Amino acid sequence: MNMILINPNVRDILNRGVLLDKLYRLKECPIDLCKEYGKFVRRYRSILNGKWRGRSKFTDISTEEFKEILIFLYENLLKYKTFNNAYFTTSTSLDDFRAMMSLNQVCPYCDITKTNKDIVSVDHFLPKANFPVLSIFPENLIVVCKACNEVIKGDTIYLPIAHPYYEEVSSYFTFVVNENENNEFKIEIELNNTNSQLINDKINNFIKLFKIIDRYEKYMTAELHDYRTGVRKSAIAELKGIARFRSITHDDIESCTYKYFQEAIIDNKELKRAMDGSKIKNDYINQIVKENDYQNDIEYIESHFFGFISSKQ
């Protein structure tokens, strides 16, 4: 008779009363789990595009118990130390992996918060409450900040919607920043003219879901003001160096101001998304450069050169 050998660590997991009970009850599930999982995985992108709205059998009242079991397995099994010891390196390997995935990265949803290991969260992009069979599908799991996942999004989803693994969301629109005399910012979204209607719908729903406009107007106003001030200070530092050897002219200030605004553009590829708010900062700086909106900056810089009378040469 053939014998099946079971890793002792795995046996420890299976012998846990609650887990063993959950697995045993799955045998009574009237749904073919493999077929149900395969059906939704194959149509995952169609769901995101709003093209397929198939209803999971696990959303029926009669299968509610089995839906809860699937969610239990996701939320609890991977936390067992014996499971981690059996399949990973240490009992904390999974937590270490999440920390590594989020190290020095910015949340792919909001681009505001860094997803360090203390505030990291793993989101089910299509909520497990509505799509329980996708609760263990890797492409449906995204490392994000807790604010986006637990406070803003939760079990909400709007379809069709852009997915960070499949679309570089920031490449399909531009932030337009309008600043009044009181240094108050009003932020708008300008979609690319080359976008398809589907892409526009997906981007709009993404922005709506994560409340991008409201959050940016609330939390990024000071960031943008400080970023622009930092560009000015960099120009002033160089001009002070020049002033040690000769008099500063208006042309010096203009060219130096332009230079540092050009250099303020953030290279996300080089930084590997390590800088928060890079999209709106880049769009803001590009807007200033495109519109030659330097007059306030030039006046600000000139004010640091006491006794200086601007003269164009």
mmCIF file of C-alpha atoms in Angstrom:
data_model
loop_
_atom_site.group_PDB
_atom_site.id
_atom_site.type_symbol
_atom_site.label_atom_id
_atom_site.label_comp_id
_atom_site.label_asym_id
_atom_site.label_seq_id
_atom_site.Cartn_x
_atom_site.Cartn_y
_atom_site.Cartn_z
ATOM 1 C CA MET A 1 0.000 0.000 0.000
ATOM 2 C CA ASN A 2 1.350 3.457 -0.915
ATOM 3 C CA MET A 3 1.874 5.789 2.026
ATOM 4 C CA ILE A 4 1.634 9.592 1.822
ATOM 5 C CA LEU A 5 4.286 11.254 3.925
ATOM 6 C CA ILE A 6 3.296 14.560 5.466
ATOM 7 C CA ASN A 7 5.814 17.152 6.623
ATOM 8 C CA PRO A 8 5.611 17.187 10.463
ATOM 9 C CA ASN A 9 5.232 20.979 10.417
ATOM 10 C CA VAL A 10 2.326 20.708 7.968
ATOM 11 C CA ARG A 11 0.775 18.029 10.169
ATOM 12 C CA ASP A 12 0.941 20.489 13.058
ATOM 13 C CA ILE A 13 -1.027 22.990 10.986
ATOM 14 C CA LEU A 14 -3.644 20.468 9.905
ATOM 15 C CA ASN A 15 -4.095 19.242 13.449
ATOM 16 C CA ARG A 16 -5.159 22.653 14.685
ATOM 17 C CA GLY A 17 -8.787 22.239 15.728
ATOM 18 C CA VAL A 18 -10.285 25.326 14.079
ATOM 19 C CA LEU A 19 -8.356 24.981 10.843
ATOM 20 C CA LEU A 20 -9.067 21.265 10.549
ATOM 21 C CA ASP A 21 -12.754 21.939 11.083
ATOM 22 C CA LYS A 22 -12.773 24.613 8.344
ATOM 23 C CA LEU A 23 -11.042 22.337 5.843
ATOM 24 C CA TYR A 24 -13.366 19.443 6.644
ATOM 25 C CA ARG A 25 -16.434 21.597 6.103
ATOM 26 C CA LEU A 26 -15.128 22.653 2.678
ATOM 27 C CA LYS A 27 -15.637 19.025 1.574
ATOM 28 C CA GLU A 28 -19.365 19.691 1.826
ATOM 29 C CA CYS A 29 -19.169 22.752 -0.434
ATOM 30 C CA PRO A 30 -21.549 22.326 -3.410
ATOM 31 C CA ILE A 31 -19.271 24.413 -5.632
ATOM 32 C CA ASP A 32 -16.249 23.126 -7.543
ATOM 33 C CA LEU A 33 -13.611 25.432 -6.042
ATOM 34 C CA CYS A 34 -11.060 24.898 -8.815
ATOM 35 C CA LYS A 35 -13.553 25.678 -11.580
ATOM 36 C CA GLU A 36 -14.899 28.734 -9.739
ATOM 37 C CA TYR A 37 -11.385 30.057 -9.102
ATOM 38 C CA GLY A 38 -10.288 29.441 -12.698
ATOM 39 C CA LYS A 39 -13.401 31.138 -14.090
ATOM 40 C CA PHE A 40 -12.758 34.360 -12.183
ATOM 41 C CA VAL A 41 -8.988 34.379 -12.743
ATOM 42 C CA ARG A 42 -9.438 34.007 -16.526
ATOM 43 C CA ARG A 43 -11.928 36.867 -16.550
ATOM 44 C CA TYR A 44 -10.114 39.085 -14.059
ATOM 45 C CA ARG A 45 -9.216 41.825 -16.530
ATOM 46 C CA SER A 46 -12.673 41.662 -18.083
ATOM 47 C CA ILE A 47 -14.126 42.362 -14.648
ATOM 48 C CA LEU A 48 -11.788 45.347 -14.226
ATOM 49 C CA ASN A 49 -12.862 46.619 -17.660
ATOM 50 C CA GLY A 50 -16.516 46.299 -16.715
ATOM 51 C CA LYS A 51 -17.019 43.809 -19.571
ATOM 52 C CA TRP A 52 -17.926 40.779 -17.454
ATOM 53 C CA ARG A 53 -20.186 40.985 -14.452
ATOM 54 C CA GLY A 54 -20.469 37.314 -13.648
ATOM 55 C CA ARG A 55 -21.754 36.647 -10.167
ATOM 56 C CA SER A 56 -19.756 34.396 -7.873
ATOM 57 C CA LYS A 57 -21.679 31.430 -6.557
ATOM 58 C CA PHE A 58 -20.089 32.224 -3.204
ATOM 59 C CA THR A 59 -22.283 35.304 -2.913
ATOM 60 C CA ASP A 60 -25.412 33.146 -2.622
ATOM 61 C CA ILE A 61 -26.907 32.928 0.850
ATOM 62 C CA SER A 62 -26.683 29.144 0.679
ATOM 63 C CA THR A 63 -22.879 29.334 0.333
ATOM 64 C CA GLU A 64 -22.271 32.169 2.793
ATOM 65 C CA GLU A 65 -20.685 29.726 5.229
ATOM 66 C CA PHE A 66 -18.159 28.558 2.633
ATOM 67 C CA LYS A 67 -17.377 32.129 1.623
ATOM 68 C CA GLU A 68 -16.508 32.849 5.262
ATOM 69 C CA ILE A 69 -14.253 29.780 5.317
ATOM 70 C CA LEU A 70 -12.289 31.037 2.291
ATOM 71 C CA ILE A 71 -11.835 34.426 3.944
ATOM 72 C CA PHE A 72 -10.823 32.692 7.186
ATOM 73 C CA LEU A 73 -8.129 30.716 5.378
ATOM 74 C CA TYR A 74 -6.677 33.879 3.870
ATOM 75 C CA GLU A 75 -6.820 35.947 7.054
ATOM 76 C CA ASN A 76 -5.631 33.268 9.468
ATOM 77 C CA LEU A 77 -3.683 30.493 7.774
ATOM 78 C CA LEU A 78 -0.834 32.718 6.625
ATOM 79 C CA LYS A 79 -0.464 34.061 10.169
ATOM 80 C CA TYR A 80 0.257 30.647 11.710
ATOM 81 C CA LYS A 81 3.903 30.407 12.758
ATOM 82 C CA THR A 82 3.958 26.693 11.939
ATOM 83 C CA PHE A 83 2.742 27.438 8.396
ATOM 84 C CA ASN A 84 5.494 30.026 7.922
ATOM 85 C CA ASN A 85 8.095 27.643 9.305
ATOM 86 C CA ALA A 86 6.910 24.883 6.976
ATOM 87 C CA TYR A 87 6.802 26.907 3.763
ATOM 88 C CA PHE A 88 9.036 29.925 4.397
ATOM 89 C CA THR A 89 12.321 30.506 6.211
ATOM 90 C CA THR A 90 11.134 31.674 9.611
ATOM 91 C CA SER A 91 7.869 32.191 11.456
ATOM 92 C CA THR A 92 7.925 35.843 10.389
ATOM 93 C CA SER A 93 8.922 35.334 6.736
ATOM 94 C CA LEU A 94 5.598 36.543 5.348
ATOM 95 C CA ASP A 95 5.763 39.752 7.377
ATOM 96 C CA ASP A 96 9.373 40.209 6.241
ATOM 97 C CA PHE A 97 8.272 39.772 2.619
ATOM 98 C CA ARG A 98 5.577 42.434 2.988
ATOM 99 C CA ALA A 99 8.112 44.785 4.560
ATOM 100 C CA MET A 100 10.565 44.176 1.692
ATOM 101 C CA MET A 101 7.834 44.805 -0.914
ATOM 102 C CA SER A 102 6.939 48.114 0.696
ATOM 103 C CA LEU A 103 10.418 49.373 1.629
ATOM 104 C CA ASN A 104 10.927 52.956 0.440
ATOM 105 C CA GLN A 105 7.910 52.683 -1.850
ATOM 106 C CA VAL A 106 4.997 55.074 -2.121
ATOM 107 C CA CYS A 107 1.423 53.791 -2.034
ATOM 108 C CA PRO A 108 0.373 52.984 -5.636
ATOM 109 C CA TYR A 109 -3.142 54.230 -4.897
ATOM 110 C CA CYS A 110 -2.613 57.728 -3.477
ATOM 111 C CA ASP A 111 1.089 58.467 -4.193
ATOM 112 C CA ILE A 112 1.115 60.330 -0.874
ATOM 113 C CA THR A 113 2.045 57.859 1.849
ATOM 114 C CA LYS A 114 5.145 55.678 2.013
ATOM 115 C CA THR A 115 4.197 52.064 2.613
ATOM 116 C CA ASN A 116 6.755 51.239 5.278
ATOM 117 C CA LYS A 117 6.339 48.067 7.323
ATOM 118 C CA ASP A 118 4.557 49.880 10.160
ATOM 119 C CA ILE A 119 1.728 51.239 8.031
ATOM 120 C CA VAL A 120 1.593 48.669 5.260
ATOM 121 C CA SER A 121 -1.613 46.905 4.309
ATOM 122 C CA VAL A 122 -2.392 44.215 1.741
ATOM 123 C CA ASP A 123 -5.506 45.167 -0.194
ATOM 124 C CA HIS A 124 -7.833 42.878 -2.129
ATOM 125 C CA PHE A 125 -8.321 45.163 -5.121
ATOM 126 C CA LEU A 126 -11.578 43.431 -6.004
ATOM 127 C CA PRO A 127 -12.962 43.140 -2.454
ATOM 128 C CA LYS A 128 -13.020 39.673 -0.932
ATOM 129 C CA ALA A 129 -16.503 40.438 0.389
ATOM 130 C CA ASN A 130 -17.802 40.413 -3.213
ATOM 131 C CA PHE A 131 -15.120 38.252 -4.843
ATOM 132 C CA PRO A 132 -14.128 35.715 -2.137
ATOM 133 C CA VAL A 133 -12.730 33.241 -4.649
ATOM 134 C CA LEU A 134 -10.124 35.888 -5.622
ATOM 135 C CA SER A 135 -8.968 36.364 -2.026
ATOM 136 C CA ILE A 136 -5.807 34.355 -2.781
ATOM 137 C CA PHE A 137 -5.262 35.446 -6.400
ATOM 138 C CA PRO A 138 -1.795 37.134 -6.390
ATOM 139 C CA GLU A 139 -2.706 39.825 -8.942
ATOM 140 C CA ASN A 140 -5.620 40.883 -6.742
ATOM 141 C CA LEU A 141 -3.319 41.540 -3.755
ATOM 142 C CA ILE A 142 -1.628 44.948 -3.640
ATOM 143 C CA VAL A 143 0.676 46.358 -0.959
ATOM 144 C CA VAL A 144 -0.699 49.817 -0.105
ATOM 145 C CA CYS A 145 -0.966 52.257 2.784
ATOM 146 C CA LYS A 146 -3.499 51.570 5.528
ATOM 147 C CA ALA A 147 -5.290 54.871 4.887
ATOM 148 C CA CYS A 148 -6.194 53.883 1.316
ATOM 149 C CA ASN A 149 -7.161 50.329 2.170
ATOM 150 C CA GLU A 150 -8.785 50.461 5.587
ATOM 151 C CA VAL A 151 -10.082 54.043 5.784
ATOM 152 C CA ILE A 152 -10.841 55.099 2.194
ATOM 153 C CA LYS A 153 -11.531 52.007 0.065
ATOM 154 C CA GLY A 154 -12.634 49.138 2.278
ATOM 155 C CA ASP A 155 -15.031 46.905 0.348
ATOM 156 C CA THR A 156 -15.946 49.600 -2.192
ATOM 157 C CA ILE A 157 -15.145 49.256 -5.889
ATOM 158 C CA TYR A 158 -16.242 51.130 -9.020
ATOM 159 C CA LEU A 159 -16.100 49.398 -12.381
ATOM 160 C CA PRO A 160 -14.487 49.760 -14.816
ATOM 161 C CA ILE A 161 -11.341 50.792 -12.960
ATOM 162 C CA ALA A 162 -7.597 51.132 -13.553
ATOM 163 C CA HIS A 163 -5.407 48.553 -11.800
ATOM 164 C CA PRO A 164 -1.857 49.547 -10.684
ATOM 165 C CA TYR A 165 -0.390 46.271 -11.971
ATOM 166 C CA TYR A 166 -1.779 46.771 -15.470
ATOM 167 C CA GLU A 167 -1.926 50.547 -15.970
ATOM 168 C CA GLU A 168 0.462 53.318 -14.967
ATOM 169 C CA VAL A 169 -2.407 55.468 -13.737
ATOM 170 C CA SER A 170 -0.378 58.690 -13.577
ATOM 171 C CA SER A 171 0.441 58.524 -17.309
ATOM 172 C CA TYR A 172 -3.191 59.032 -18.368
ATOM 173 C CA PHE A 173 -3.872 62.420 -16.803
ATOM 174 C CA THR A 174 -2.309 65.669 -15.619
ATOM 175 C CA PHE A 175 -2.902 67.550 -12.401
ATOM 176 C CA VAL A 176 -3.787 71.204 -13.032
ATOM 177 C CA VAL A 177 -2.971 73.357 -10.018
ATOM 178 C CA ASN A 178 -4.673 76.724 -9.682
ATOM 179 C CA GLU A 179 -3.270 78.972 -6.977
ATOM 180 C CA ASN A 180 -4.978 82.184 -5.823
ATOM 181 C CA GLU A 181 -3.487 85.274 -4.164
ATOM 182 C CA ASN A 182 -3.917 83.697 -0.727
ATOM 183 C CA ASN A 183 -1.727 80.720 -1.690
ATOM 184 C CA GLU A 184 -4.786 78.458 -1.724
ATOM 185 C CA PHE A 185 -4.730 75.603 -4.225
ATOM 186 C CA LYS A 186 -7.569 74.252 -6.338
ATOM 187 C CA ILE A 187 -6.678 70.999 -8.031
ATOM 188 C CA GLU A 188 -8.273 69.620 -11.186
ATOM 189 C CA ILE A 189 -7.708 66.562 -13.372
ATOM 190 C CA GLU A 190 -7.067 66.899 -17.103
ATOM 191 C CA LEU A 191 -7.354 63.582 -18.963
ATOM 192 C CA ASN A 192 -5.100 62.973 -21.963
ATOM 193 C CA ASN A 193 -6.660 63.642 -25.362
ATOM 194 C CA THR A 194 -5.290 60.323 -26.626
ATOM 195 C CA ASN A 195 -7.124 58.251 -23.997
ATOM 196 C CA SER A 196 -9.874 55.878 -25.068
ATOM 197 C CA GLN A 197 -13.286 56.240 -23.438
ATOM 198 C CA LEU A 198 -12.632 53.041 -21.479
ATOM 199 C CA ILE A 199 -9.366 54.409 -20.093
ATOM 200 C CA ASN A 200 -11.079 57.677 -19.128
ATOM 201 C CA ASP A 201 -13.783 55.757 -17.277
ATOM 202 C CA LYS A 202 -11.196 53.609 -15.501
ATOM 203 C CA ILE A 203 -9.092 56.607 -14.459
ATOM 204 C CA ASN A 204 -12.105 58.621 -13.305
ATOM 205 C CA ASN A 205 -13.317 55.728 -11.162
ATOM 206 C CA PHE A 206 -9.840 55.233 -9.708
ATOM 207 C CA ILE A 207 -9.623 58.916 -8.760
ATOM 208 C CA LYS A 208 -13.154 58.815 -7.354
ATOM 209 C CA LEU A 209 -12.561 55.635 -5.342
ATOM 210 C CA PHE A 210 -9.464 56.954 -3.586
ATOM 211 C CA LYS A 211 -10.811 60.508 -3.244
ATOM 212 C CA ILE A 212 -7.674 61.881 -4.874
ATOM 213 C CA ILE A 213 -8.877 65.459 -5.452
ATOM 214 C CA ASP A 214 -10.216 66.018 -1.927
ATOM 215 C CA ARG A 215 -7.181 64.426 -0.277
ATOM 216 C CA TYR A 216 -4.697 66.330 -2.426
ATOM 217 C CA GLU A 217 -6.347 69.679 -1.780
ATOM 218 C CA LYS A 218 -6.303 68.911 1.935
ATOM 219 C CA TYR A 219 -2.859 67.355 2.340
ATOM 220 C CA MET A 220 -0.713 68.460 -0.638
ATOM 221 C CA THR A 221 -1.180 72.246 -0.589
ATOM 222 C CA ALA A 222 1.564 72.766 1.984
ATOM 223 C CA GLU A 223 3.748 70.177 0.204
ATOM 224 C CA LEU A 224 3.528 72.056 -3.097
ATOM 225 C CA HIS A 225 4.221 75.385 -1.420
ATOM 226 C CA ASP A 226 7.290 73.952 0.343
ATOM 227 C CA TYR A 227 8.501 72.295 -2.851
ATOM 228 C CA ARG A 228 8.364 75.566 -4.777
ATOM 229 C CA THR A 229 10.095 77.350 -1.906
ATOM 230 C CA GLY A 230 12.830 74.694 -2.000
ATOM 231 C CA VAL A 231 13.442 75.393 -5.705
ATOM 232 C CA ARG A 232 13.762 79.106 -4.955
ATOM 233 C CA LYS A 233 16.215 78.474 -2.124
ATOM 234 C CA SER A 234 18.390 76.336 -4.387
ATOM 235 C CA ALA A 235 18.556 79.176 -6.920
ATOM 236 C CA ILE A 236 19.390 81.676 -4.154
ATOM 237 C CA ALA A 237 22.239 79.467 -2.893
ATOM 238 C CA GLU A 238 23.879 79.385 -6.331
ATOM 239 C CA LEU A 239 23.396 83.117 -6.868
ATOM 240 C CA LYS A 240 25.010 83.889 -3.524
ATOM 241 C CA GLY A 241 28.039 81.905 -4.681
ATOM 242 C CA ILE A 242 28.207 83.966 -7.871
ATOM 243 C CA ALA A 243 27.783 87.184 -5.880
ATOM 244 C CA ARG A 244 31.088 86.517 -4.109
ATOM 245 C CA PHE A 245 32.912 87.247 -7.354
ATOM 246 C CA ARG A 246 30.730 89.711 -9.221
ATOM 247 C CA SER A 247 27.475 91.619 -9.158
ATOM 248 C CA ILE A 248 24.253 89.725 -9.760
ATOM 249 C CA THR A 249 22.060 90.827 -12.667
ATOM 250 C CA HIS A 250 18.397 90.324 -13.421
ATOM 251 C CA ASP A 251 19.388 87.950 -16.223
ATOM 252 C CA ASP A 252 21.371 85.880 -13.709
ATOM 253 C CA ILE A 253 18.275 85.542 -11.553
ATOM 254 C CA GLU A 254 16.043 84.647 -14.500
ATOM 255 C CA SER A 255 18.373 81.991 -15.904
ATOM 256 C CA CYS A 256 19.123 80.517 -12.471
ATOM 257 C CA THR A 257 15.419 80.365 -11.596
ATOM 258 C CA TYR A 258 14.617 78.619 -14.865
ATOM 259 C CA LYS A 259 17.494 76.180 -14.358
ATOM 260 C CA TYR A 260 16.362 75.036 -10.927
ATOM 261 C CA PHE A 261 12.753 74.632 -11.938
ATOM 262 C CA GLN A 262 13.914 72.400 -14.778
ATOM 263 C CA GLU A 263 16.033 70.365 -12.361
ATOM 264 C CA ALA A 264 13.128 70.017 -9.919
ATOM 265 C CA ILE A 265 11.449 67.417 -12.153
ATOM 266 C CA ILE A 266 11.513 64.093 -10.298
ATOM 267 C CA ASP A 267 12.816 61.006 -12.095
ATOM 268 C CA ASN A 268 10.592 58.248 -10.709
ATOM 269 C CA LYS A 269 12.392 55.474 -12.573
ATOM 270 C CA GLU A 270 15.703 56.402 -10.993
ATOM 271 C CA LEU A 271 14.194 56.873 -7.538
ATOM 272 C CA LYS A 272 12.040 53.725 -7.847
ATOM 273 C CA ARG A 273 8.951 55.520 -6.539
ATOM 274 C CA ALA A 274 10.699 56.517 -3.323
ATOM 275 C CA MET A 275 9.413 60.113 -3.344
ATOM 276 C CA ASP A 276 5.889 60.838 -2.185
ATOM 277 C CA GLY A 277 3.659 63.116 -4.251
ATOM 278 C CA SER A 278 5.996 62.951 -7.238
ATOM 279 C CA LYS A 279 3.178 63.021 -9.826
ATOM 280 C CA ILE A 280 1.554 66.245 -8.635
ATOM 281 C CA LYS A 281 4.918 67.878 -7.918
ATOM 282 C CA ASN A 282 6.098 67.149 -11.450
ATOM 283 C CA ASP A 283 2.843 68.369 -12.988
ATOM 284 C CA TYR A 284 2.995 71.541 -10.866
ATOM 285 C CA ILE A 285 6.576 72.315 -11.865
ATOM 286 C CA ASN A 286 5.902 71.522 -15.534
ATOM 287 C CA GLN A 287 2.921 73.845 -15.432
ATOM 288 C CA ILE A 288 5.108 76.679 -14.098
ATOM 289 C CA VAL A 289 7.759 76.043 -16.759
ATOM 290 C CA LYS A 290 5.229 75.769 -19.607
ATOM 291 C CA GLU A 291 3.460 78.996 -18.629
ATOM 292 C CA ASN A 292 6.687 80.867 -17.766
ATOM 293 C CA ASP A 293 5.062 81.631 -14.442
ATOM 294 C CA TYR A 294 8.274 82.768 -12.734
ATOM 295 C CA GLN A 295 7.557 86.397 -11.899
ATOM 296 C CA ASN A 296 6.689 85.771 -8.256
ATOM 297 C CA ASP A 297 9.710 83.503 -7.915
ATOM 298 C CA ILE A 298 12.029 86.099 -9.442
ATOM 299 C CA GLU A 299 10.680 88.790 -7.101
ATOM 300 C CA TYR A 300 11.079 86.426 -4.151
ATOM 301 C CA ILE A 301 14.714 85.753 -5.087
ATOM 302 C CA GLU A 302 15.498 89.421 -5.717
ATOM 303 C CA SER A 303 14.272 90.259 -2.213
ATOM 304 C CA HIS A 304 17.209 88.290 -0.812
ATOM 305 C CA PHE A 305 19.761 90.577 -2.457
ATOM 306 C CA PHE A 306 19.479 93.741 -0.370
ATOM 307 C CA GLY A 307 20.217 96.952 -2.176
ATOM 308 C CA PHE A 308 19.889 95.094 -5.462
ATOM 309 C CA ILE A 309 18.224 96.999 -8.306
ATOM 310 C CA SER A 310 17.304 94.677 -11.114
ATOM 311 C CA SER A 311 18.691 95.672 -14.483
ATOM 312 C CA LYS A 312 18.297 93.643 -17.662
ATOM 313 C CA GLN A 313 21.469 93.211 -19.637
#
